[in-house]
JSON list of C-alpha atoms in Angstrom, two decimals:
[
{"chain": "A", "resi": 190, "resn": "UNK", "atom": "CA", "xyz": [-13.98, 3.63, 5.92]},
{"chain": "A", "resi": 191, "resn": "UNK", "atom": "CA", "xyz": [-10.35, 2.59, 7.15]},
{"chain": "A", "resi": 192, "resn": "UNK", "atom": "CA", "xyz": [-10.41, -1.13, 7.75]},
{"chain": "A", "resi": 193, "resn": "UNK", "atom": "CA", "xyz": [-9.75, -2.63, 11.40]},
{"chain": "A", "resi": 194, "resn": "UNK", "atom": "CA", "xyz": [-6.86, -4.80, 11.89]},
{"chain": "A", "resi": 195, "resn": "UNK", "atom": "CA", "xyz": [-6.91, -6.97, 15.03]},
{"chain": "A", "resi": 196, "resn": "UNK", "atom": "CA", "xyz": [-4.36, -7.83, 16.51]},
{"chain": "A", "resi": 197, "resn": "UNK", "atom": "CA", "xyz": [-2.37, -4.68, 16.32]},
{"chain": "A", "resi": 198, "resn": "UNK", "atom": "CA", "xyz": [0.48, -6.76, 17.22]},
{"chain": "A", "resi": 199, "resn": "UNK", "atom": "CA", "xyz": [1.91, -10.31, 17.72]},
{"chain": "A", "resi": 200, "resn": "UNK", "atom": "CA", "xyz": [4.96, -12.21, 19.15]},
{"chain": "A", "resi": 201, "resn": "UNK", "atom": "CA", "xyz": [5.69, -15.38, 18.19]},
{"chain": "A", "resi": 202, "resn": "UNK", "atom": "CA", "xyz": [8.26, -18.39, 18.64]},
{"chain": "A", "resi": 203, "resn": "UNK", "atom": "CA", "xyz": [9.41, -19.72, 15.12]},
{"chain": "A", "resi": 204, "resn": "UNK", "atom": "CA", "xyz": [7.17, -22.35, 14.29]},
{"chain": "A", "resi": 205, "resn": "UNK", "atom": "CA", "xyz": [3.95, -21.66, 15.95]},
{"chain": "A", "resi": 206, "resn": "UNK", "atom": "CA", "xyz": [1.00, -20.39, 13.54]},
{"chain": "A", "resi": 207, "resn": "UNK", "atom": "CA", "xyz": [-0.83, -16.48, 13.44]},
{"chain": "A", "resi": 208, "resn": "UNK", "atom": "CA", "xyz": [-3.96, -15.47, 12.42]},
{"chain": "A", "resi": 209, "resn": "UNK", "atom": "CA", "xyz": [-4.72, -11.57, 11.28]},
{"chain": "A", "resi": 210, "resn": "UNK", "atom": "CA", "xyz": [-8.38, -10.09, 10.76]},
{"chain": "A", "resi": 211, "resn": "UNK", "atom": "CA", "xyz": [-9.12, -7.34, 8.75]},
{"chain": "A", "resi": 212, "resn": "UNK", "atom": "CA", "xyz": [-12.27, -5.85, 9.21]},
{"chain": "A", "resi": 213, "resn": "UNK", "atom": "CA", "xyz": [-14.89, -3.86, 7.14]},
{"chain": "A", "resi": 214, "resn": "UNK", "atom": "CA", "xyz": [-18.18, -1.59, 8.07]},
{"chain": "A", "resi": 215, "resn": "UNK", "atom": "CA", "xyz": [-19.25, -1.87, 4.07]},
{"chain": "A", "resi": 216, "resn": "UNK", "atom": "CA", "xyz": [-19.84, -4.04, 1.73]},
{"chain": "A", "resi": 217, "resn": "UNK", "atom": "CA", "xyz": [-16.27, -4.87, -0.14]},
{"chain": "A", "resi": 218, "resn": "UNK", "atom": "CA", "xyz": [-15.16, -6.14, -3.49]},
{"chain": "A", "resi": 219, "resn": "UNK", "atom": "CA", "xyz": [-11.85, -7.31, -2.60]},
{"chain": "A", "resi": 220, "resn": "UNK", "atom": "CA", "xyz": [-9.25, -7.71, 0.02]},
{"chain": "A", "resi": 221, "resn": "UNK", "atom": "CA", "xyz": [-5.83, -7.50, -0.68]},
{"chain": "A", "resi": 222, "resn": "UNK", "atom": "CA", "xyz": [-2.46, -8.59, 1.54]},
{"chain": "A", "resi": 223, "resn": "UNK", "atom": "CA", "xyz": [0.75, -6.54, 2.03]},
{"chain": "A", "resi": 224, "resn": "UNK", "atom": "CA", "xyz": [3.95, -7.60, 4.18]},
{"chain": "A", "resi": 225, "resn": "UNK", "atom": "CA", "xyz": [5.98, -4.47, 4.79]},
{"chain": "A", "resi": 226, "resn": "UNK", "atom": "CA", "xyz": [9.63, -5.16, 6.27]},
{"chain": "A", "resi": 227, "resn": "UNK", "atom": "CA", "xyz": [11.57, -2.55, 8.22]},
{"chain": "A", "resi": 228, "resn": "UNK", "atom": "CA", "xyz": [12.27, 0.65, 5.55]},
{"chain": "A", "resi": 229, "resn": "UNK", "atom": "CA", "xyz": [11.37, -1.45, 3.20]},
{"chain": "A", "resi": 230, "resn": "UNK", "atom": "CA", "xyz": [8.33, -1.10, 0.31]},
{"chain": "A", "resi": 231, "resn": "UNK", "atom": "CA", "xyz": [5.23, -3.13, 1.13]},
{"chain": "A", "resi": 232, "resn": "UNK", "atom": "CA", "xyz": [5.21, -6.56, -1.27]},
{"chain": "A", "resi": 233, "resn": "UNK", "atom": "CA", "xyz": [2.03, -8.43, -2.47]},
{"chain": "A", "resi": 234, "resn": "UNK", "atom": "CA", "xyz": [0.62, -11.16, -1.19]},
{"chain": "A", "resi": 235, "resn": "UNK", "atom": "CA", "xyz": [-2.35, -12.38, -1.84]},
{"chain": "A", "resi": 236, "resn": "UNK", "atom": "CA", "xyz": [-5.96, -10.88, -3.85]},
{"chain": "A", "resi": 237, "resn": "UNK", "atom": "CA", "xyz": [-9.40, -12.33, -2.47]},
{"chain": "A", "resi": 238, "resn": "UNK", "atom": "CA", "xyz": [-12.28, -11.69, -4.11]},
{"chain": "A", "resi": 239, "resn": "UNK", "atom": "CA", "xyz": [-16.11, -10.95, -3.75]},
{"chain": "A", "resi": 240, "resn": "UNK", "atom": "CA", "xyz": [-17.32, -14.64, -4.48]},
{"chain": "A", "resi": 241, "resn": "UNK", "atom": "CA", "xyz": [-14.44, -16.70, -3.86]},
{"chain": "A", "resi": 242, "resn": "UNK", "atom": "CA", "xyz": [-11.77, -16.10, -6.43]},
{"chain": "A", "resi": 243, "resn": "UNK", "atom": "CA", "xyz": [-8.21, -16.34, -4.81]},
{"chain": "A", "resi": 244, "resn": "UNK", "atom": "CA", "xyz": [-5.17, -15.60, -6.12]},
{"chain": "A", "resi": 245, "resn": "UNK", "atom": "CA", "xyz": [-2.14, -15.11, -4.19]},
{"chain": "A", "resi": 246, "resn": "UNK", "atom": "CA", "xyz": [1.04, -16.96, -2.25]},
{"chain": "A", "resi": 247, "resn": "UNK", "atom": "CA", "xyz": [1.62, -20.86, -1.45]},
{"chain": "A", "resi": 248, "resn": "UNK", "atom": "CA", "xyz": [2.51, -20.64, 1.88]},
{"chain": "A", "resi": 249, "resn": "UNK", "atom": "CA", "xyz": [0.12, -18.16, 2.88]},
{"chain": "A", "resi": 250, "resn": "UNK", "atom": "CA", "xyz": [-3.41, -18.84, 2.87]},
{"chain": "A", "resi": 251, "resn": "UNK", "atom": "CA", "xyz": [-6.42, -16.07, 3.44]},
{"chain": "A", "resi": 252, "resn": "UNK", "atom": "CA", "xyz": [-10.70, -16.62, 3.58]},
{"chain": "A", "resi": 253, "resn": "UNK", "atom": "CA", "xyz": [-12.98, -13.88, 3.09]},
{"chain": "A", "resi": 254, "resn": "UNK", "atom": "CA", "xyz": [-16.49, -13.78, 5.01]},
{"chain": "A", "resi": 255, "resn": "UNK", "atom": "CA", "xyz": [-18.40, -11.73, 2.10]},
{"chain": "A", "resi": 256, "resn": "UNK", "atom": "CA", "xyz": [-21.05, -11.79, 5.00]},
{"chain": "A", "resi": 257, "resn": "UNK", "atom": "CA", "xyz": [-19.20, -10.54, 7.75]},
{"chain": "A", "resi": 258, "resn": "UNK", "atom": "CA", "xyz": [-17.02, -8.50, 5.60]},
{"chain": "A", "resi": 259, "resn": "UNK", "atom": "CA", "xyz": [-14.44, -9.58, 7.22]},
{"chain": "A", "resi": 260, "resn": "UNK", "atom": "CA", "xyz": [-10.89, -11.12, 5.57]},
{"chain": "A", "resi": 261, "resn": "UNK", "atom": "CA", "xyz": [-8.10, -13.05, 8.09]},
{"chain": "A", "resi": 262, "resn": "UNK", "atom": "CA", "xyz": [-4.91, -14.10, 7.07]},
{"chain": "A", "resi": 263, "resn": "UNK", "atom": "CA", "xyz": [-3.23, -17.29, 8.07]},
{"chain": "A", "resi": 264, "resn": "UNK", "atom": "CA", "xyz": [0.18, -18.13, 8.51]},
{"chain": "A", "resi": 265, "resn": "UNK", "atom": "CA", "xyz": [1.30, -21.41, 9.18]},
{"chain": "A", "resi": 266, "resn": "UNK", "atom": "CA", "xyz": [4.74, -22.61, 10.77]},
{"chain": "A", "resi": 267, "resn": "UNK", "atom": "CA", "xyz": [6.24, -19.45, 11.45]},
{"chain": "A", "resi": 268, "resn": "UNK", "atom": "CA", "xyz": [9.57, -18.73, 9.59]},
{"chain": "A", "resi": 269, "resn": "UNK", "atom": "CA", "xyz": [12.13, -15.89, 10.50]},
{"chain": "A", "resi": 270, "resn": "UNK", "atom": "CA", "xyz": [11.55, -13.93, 7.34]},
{"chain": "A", "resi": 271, "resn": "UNK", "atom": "CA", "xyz": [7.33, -13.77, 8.15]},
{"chain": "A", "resi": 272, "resn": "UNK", "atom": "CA", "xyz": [8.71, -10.98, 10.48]},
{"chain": "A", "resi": 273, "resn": "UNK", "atom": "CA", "xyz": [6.94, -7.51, 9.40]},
{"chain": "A", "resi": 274, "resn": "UNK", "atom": "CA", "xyz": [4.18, -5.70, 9.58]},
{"chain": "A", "resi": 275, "resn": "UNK", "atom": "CA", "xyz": [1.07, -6.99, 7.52]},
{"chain": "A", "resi": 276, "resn": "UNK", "atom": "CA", "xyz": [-1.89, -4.32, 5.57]},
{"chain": "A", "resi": 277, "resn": "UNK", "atom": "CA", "xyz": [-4.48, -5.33, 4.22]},
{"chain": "A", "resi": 278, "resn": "UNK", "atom": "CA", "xyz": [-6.28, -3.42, 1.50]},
{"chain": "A", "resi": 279, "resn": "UNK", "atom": "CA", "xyz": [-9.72, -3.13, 0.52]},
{"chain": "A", "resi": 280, "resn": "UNK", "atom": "CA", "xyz": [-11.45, -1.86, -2.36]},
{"chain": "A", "resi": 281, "resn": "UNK", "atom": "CA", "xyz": [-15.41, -1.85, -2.16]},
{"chain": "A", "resi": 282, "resn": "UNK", "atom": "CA", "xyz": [-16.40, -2.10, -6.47]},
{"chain": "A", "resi": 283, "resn": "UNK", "atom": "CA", "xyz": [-14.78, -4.08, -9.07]},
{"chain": "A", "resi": 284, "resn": "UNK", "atom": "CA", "xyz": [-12.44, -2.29, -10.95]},
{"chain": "A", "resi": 285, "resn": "UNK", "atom": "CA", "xyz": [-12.28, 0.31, -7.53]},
{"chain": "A", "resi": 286, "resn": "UNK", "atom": "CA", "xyz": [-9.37, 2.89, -8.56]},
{"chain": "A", "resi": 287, "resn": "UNK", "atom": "CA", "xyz": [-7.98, 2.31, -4.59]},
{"chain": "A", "resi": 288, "resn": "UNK", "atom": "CA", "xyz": [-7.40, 0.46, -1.53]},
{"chain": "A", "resi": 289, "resn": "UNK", "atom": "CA", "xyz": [-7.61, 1.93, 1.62]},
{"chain": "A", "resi": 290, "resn": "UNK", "atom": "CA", "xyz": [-5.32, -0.01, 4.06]},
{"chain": "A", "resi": 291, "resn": "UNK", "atom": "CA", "xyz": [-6.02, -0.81, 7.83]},
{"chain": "A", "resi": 292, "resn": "UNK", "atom": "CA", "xyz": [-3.60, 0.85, 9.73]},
{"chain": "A", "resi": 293, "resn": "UNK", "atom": "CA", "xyz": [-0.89, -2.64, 10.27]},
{"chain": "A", "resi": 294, "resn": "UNK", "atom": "CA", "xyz": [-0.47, -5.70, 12.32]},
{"chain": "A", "resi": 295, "resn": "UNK", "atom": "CA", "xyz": [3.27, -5.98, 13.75]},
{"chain": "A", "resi": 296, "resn": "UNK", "atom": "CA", "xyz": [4.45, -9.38, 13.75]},
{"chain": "A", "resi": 297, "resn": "UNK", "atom": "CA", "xyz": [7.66, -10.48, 15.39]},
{"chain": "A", "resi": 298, "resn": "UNK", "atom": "CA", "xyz": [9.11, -14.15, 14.69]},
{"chain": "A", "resi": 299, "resn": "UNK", "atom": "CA", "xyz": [11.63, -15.44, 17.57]},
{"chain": "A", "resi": 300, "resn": "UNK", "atom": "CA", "xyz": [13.96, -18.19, 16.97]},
{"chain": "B", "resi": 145, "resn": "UNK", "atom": "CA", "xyz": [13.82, -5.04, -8.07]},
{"chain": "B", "resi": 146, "resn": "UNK", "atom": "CA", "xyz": [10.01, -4.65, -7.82]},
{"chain": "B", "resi": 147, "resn": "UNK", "atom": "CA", "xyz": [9.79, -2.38, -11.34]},
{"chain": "B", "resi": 148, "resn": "UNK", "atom": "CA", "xyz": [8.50, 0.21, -10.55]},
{"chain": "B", "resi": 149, "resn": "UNK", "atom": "CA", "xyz": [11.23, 2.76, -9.72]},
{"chain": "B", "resi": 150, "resn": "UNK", "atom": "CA", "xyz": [11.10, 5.95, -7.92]},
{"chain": "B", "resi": 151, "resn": "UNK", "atom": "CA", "xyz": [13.54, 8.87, -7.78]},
{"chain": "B", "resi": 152, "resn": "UNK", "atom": "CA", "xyz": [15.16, 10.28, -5.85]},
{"chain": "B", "resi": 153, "resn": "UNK", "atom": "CA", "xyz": [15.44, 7.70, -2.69]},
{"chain": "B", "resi": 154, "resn": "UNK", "atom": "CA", "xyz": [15.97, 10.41, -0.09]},
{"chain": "B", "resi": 155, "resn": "UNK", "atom": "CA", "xyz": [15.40, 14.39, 0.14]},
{"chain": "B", "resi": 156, "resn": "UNK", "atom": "CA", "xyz": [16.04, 16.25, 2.19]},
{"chain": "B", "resi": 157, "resn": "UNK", "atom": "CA", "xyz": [14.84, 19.95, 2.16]},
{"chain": "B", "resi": 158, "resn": "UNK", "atom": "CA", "xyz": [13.58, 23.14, 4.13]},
{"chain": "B", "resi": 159, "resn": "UNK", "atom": "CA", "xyz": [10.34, 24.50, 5.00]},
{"chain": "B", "resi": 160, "resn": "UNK", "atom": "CA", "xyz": [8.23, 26.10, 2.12]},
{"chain": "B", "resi": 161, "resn": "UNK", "atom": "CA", "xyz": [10.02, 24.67, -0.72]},
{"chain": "B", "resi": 162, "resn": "UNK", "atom": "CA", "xyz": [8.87, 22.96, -3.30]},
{"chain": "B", "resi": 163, "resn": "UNK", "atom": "CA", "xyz": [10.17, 19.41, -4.55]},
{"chain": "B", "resi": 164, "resn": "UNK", "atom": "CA", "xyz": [9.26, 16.40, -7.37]},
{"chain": "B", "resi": 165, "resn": "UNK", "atom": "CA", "xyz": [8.41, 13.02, -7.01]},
{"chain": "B", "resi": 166, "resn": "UNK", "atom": "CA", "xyz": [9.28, 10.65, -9.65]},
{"chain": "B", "resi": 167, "resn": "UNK", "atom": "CA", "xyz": [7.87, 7.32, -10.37]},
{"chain": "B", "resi": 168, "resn": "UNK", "atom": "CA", "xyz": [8.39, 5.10, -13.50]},
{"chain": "B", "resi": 169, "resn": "UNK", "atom": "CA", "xyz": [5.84, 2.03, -13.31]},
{"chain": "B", "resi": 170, "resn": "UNK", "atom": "CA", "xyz": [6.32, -1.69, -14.31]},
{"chain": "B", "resi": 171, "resn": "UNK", "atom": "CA", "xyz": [6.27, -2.51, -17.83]},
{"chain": "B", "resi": 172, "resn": "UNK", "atom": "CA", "xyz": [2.61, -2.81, -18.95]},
{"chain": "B", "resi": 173, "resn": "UNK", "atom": "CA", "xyz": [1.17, -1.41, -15.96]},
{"chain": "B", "resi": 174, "resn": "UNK", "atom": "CA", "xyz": [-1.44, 1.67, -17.01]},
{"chain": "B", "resi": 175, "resn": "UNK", "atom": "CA", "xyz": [-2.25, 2.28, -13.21]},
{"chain": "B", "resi": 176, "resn": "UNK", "atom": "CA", "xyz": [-0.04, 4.31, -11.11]},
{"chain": "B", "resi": 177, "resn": "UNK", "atom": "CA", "xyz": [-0.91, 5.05, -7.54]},
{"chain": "B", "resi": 178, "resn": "UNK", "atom": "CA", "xyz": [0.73, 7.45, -4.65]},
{"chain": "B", "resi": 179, "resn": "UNK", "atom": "CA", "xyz": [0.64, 6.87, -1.19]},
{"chain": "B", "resi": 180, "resn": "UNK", "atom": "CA", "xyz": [2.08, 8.30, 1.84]},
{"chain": "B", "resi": 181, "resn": "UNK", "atom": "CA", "xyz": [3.52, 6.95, 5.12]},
{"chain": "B", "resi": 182, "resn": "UNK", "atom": "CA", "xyz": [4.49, 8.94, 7.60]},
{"chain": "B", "resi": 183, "resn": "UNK", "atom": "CA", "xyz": [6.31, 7.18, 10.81]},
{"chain": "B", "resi": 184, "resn": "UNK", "atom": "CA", "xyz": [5.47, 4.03, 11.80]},
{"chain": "B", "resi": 185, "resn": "UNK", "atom": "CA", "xyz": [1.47, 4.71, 10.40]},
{"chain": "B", "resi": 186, "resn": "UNK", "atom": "CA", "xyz": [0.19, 3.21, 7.37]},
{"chain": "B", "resi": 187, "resn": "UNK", "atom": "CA", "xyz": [-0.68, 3.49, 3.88]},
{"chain": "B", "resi": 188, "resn": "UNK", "atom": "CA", "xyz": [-2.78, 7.04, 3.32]},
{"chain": "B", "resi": 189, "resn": "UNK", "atom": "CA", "xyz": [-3.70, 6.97, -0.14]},
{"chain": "B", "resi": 190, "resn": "UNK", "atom": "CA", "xyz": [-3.25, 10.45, -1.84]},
{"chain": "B", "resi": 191, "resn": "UNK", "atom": "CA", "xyz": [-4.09, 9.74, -5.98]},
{"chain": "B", "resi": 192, "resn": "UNK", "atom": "CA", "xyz": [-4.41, 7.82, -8.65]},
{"chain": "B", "resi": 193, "resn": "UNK", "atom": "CA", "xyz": [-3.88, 7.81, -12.52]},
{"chain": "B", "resi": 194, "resn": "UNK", "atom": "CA", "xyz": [-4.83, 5.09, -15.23]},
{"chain": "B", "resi": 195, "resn": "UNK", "atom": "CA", "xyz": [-3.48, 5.76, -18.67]},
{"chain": "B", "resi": 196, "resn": "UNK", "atom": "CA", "xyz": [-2.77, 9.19, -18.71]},
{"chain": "B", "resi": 197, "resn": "UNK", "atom": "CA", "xyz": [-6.25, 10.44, -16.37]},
{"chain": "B", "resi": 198, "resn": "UNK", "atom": "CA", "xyz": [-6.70, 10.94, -12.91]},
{"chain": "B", "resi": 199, "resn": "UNK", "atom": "CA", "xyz": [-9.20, 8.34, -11.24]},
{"chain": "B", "resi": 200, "resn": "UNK", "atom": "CA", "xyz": [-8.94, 8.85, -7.54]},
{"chain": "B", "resi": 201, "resn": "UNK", "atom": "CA", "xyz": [-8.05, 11.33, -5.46]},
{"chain": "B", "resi": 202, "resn": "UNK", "atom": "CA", "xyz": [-7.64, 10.40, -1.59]},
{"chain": "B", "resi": 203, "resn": "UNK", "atom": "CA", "xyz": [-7.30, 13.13, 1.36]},
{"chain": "B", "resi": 204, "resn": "UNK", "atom": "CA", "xyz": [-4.46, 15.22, -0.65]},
{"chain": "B", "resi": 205, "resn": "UNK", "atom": "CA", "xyz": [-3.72, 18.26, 0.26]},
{"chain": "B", "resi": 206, "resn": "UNK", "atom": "CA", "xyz": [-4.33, 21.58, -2.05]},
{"chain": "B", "resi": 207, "resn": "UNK", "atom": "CA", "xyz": [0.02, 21.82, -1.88]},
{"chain": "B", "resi": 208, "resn": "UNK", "atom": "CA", "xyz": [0.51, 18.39, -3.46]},
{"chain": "B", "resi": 209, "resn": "UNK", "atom": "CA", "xyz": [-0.16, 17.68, -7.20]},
{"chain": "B", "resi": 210, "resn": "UNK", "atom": "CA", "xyz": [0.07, 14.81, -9.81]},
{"chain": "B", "resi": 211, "resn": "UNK", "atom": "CA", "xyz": [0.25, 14.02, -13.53]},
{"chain": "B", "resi": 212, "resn": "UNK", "atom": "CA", "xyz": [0.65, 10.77, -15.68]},
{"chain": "B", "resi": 213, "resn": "UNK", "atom": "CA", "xyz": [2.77, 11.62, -18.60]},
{"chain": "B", "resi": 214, "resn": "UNK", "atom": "CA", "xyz": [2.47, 9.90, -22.61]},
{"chain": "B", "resi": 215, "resn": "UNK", "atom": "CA", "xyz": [5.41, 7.38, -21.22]},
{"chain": "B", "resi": 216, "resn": "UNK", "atom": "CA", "xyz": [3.50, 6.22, -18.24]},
{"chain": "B", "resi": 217, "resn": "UNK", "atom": "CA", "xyz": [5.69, 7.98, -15.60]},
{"chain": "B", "resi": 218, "resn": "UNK", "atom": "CA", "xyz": [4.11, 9.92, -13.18]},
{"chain": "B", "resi": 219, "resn": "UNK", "atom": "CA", "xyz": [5.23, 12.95, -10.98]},
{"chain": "B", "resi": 220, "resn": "UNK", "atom": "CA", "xyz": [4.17, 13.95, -7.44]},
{"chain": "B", "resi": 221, "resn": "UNK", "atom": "CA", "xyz": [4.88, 17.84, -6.87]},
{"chain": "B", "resi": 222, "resn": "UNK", "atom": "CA", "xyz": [4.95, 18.83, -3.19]},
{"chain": "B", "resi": 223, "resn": "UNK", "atom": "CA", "xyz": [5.00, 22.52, -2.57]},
{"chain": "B", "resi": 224, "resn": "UNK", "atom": "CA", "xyz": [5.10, 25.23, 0.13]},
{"chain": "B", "resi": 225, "resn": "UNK", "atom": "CA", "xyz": [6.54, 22.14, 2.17]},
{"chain": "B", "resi": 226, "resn": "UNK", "atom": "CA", "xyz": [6.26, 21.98, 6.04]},
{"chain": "B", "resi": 227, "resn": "UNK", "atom": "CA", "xyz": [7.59, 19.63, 8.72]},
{"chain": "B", "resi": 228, "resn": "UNK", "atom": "CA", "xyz": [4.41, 17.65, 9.07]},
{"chain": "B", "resi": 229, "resn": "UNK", "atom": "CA", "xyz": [5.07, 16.38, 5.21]},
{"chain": "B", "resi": 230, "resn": "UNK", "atom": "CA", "xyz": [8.34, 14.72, 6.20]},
{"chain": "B", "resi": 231, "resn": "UNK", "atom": "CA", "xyz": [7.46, 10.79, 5.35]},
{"chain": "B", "resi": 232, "resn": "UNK", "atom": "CA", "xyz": [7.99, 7.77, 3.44]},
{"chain": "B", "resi": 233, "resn": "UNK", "atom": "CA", "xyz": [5.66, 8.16, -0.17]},
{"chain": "B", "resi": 234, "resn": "UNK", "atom": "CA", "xyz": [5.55, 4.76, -2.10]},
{"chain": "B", "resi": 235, "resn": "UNK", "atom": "CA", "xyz": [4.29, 5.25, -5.87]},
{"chain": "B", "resi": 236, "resn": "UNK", "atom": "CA", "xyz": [2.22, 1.54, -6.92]},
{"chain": "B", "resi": 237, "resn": "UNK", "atom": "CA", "xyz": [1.45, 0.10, -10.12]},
{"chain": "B", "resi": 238, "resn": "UNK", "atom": "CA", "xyz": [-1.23, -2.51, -11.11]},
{"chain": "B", "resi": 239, "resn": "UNK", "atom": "CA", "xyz": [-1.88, -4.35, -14.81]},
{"chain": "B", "resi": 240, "resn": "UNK", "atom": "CA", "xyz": [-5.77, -3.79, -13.70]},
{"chain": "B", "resi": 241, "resn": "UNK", "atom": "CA", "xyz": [-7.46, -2.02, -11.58]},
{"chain": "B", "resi": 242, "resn": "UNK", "atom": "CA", "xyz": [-8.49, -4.95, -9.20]},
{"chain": "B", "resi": 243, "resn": "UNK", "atom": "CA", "xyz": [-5.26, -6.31, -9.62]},
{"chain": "B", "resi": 244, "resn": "UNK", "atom": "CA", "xyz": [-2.66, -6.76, -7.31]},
{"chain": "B", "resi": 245, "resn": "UNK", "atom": "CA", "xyz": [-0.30, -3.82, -6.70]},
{"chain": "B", "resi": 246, "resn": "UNK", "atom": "CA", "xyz": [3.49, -3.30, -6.86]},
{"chain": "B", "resi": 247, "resn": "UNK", "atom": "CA", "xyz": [5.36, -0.83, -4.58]},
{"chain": "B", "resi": 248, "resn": "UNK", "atom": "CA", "xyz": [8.41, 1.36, -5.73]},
{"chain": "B", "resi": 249, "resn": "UNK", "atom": "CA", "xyz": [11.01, 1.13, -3.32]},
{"chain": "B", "resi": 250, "resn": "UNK", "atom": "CA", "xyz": [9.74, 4.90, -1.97]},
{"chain": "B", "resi": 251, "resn": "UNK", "atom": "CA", "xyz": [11.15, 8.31, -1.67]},
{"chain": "B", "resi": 252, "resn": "UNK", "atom": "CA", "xyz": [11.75, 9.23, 2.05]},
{"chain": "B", "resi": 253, "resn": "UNK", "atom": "CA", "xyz": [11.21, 13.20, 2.70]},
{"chain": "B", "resi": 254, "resn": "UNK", "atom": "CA", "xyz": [12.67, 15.29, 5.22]},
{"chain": "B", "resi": 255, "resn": "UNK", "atom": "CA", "xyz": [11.28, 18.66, 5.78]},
{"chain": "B", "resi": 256, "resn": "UNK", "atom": "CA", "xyz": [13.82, 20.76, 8.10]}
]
């Protein structure tokens, strides 16, 4: 029931762009984005939606294949402070009372 | 500062003890949710309370227990402790319940 993150972990030079799938065997309702730094809580970033609904961060954009059940994340232009590791959450019925989380992507930004 | 605040930041205690959580939500927020992180793994989700009732439970163990108080707070008791529960446990609040969530800061337990 645990969603699949792929890659489990990425290095990058400051500028260049990342991509992170998150992965589901059922059906889901929504899809939600965490960036956890070092010791640090996990903050929100972005909410997708069974049937398109988005909500979420301007410099981070998601998609979510309701047919694939499948959610990546995209980040463009690489900054410093995208350093962290990256959840995502899913919750399989509207109003669902939890997310389960995939189990991280490490990303590392290099100047 | 996220608003949702948990006490105490760090504990450290011995084996077979018993110790409290504390977790005061955002303002407005009727969902509370606890989740533990033990090194370097992710998010295991262990329960859930909207408005006072319990809504989800996750893989908890019988040793670990919750309420959600009149004032929103909730408590995470933790008892007959052994090394294996030493970790990171992050208490989240959400508006809704397919709303977006926001992490306390997180208690970080050592069992010695």
């Amino acid at each position: 029931q645990q969603p699949v993150q792929s890659p489990q972990a990425v290095i990058l030079r400051e500028g260049e762009d990342a991509v992170i799938n998150c992965s589901s065997s059922k059906a889901l309702y929504s899809v939600h984005w965490y960036r956890q730094k070092h010791g640090e809580a996990p903050v929100f970033l972005m909410i997708l939606l069974k049937g398109g609904e988005q909500k979420g961060h301007d410099k981070i954009s998601a998609s979510f294949n309701e047919k694939k059940q499948q959610s990546s994340l995209y980040l463009t232009a690489s900054q410093l402070s995208y350093s962290g590791t990256y959840f995502c959450g899913t919750a399989r019925i509207q109003g669902a009372q939890k997310l389960v989380f995939g189990q991280g992507t490490r990303l590392t930004i290099n100047p | 500062d996220s608003g949702v605040t948990q006490t105490p930041k760090h504990l450290i205690t011995a084996t077979g003890q018993r110790v409290t959580l504390r977790c005061s939500p955002r303002s407005g927020d009727l969902s509370v949710y606890w989740y533990q992180q033990s090194l370097d793994q992710g998010l295991q989700f262990l329960i859930q309370y909207y408005n006072g009732e319990e809504r989800a439970k996750g893989n908890i163990l019988e040793r670990f227990s919750a309420q959600q108080f009149p004032d929103l707070h909730s408590e995470l008791n933790l008892s007959s402790l052994e090394l294996g529960d030493s970790a990171l446990y992050f208490c989240a609040s959400s508006v809704v319940q397919a709303g977006g969530y926001t992490f306390g800061s997180g208690t970080r337990l050592t069992v010695v």
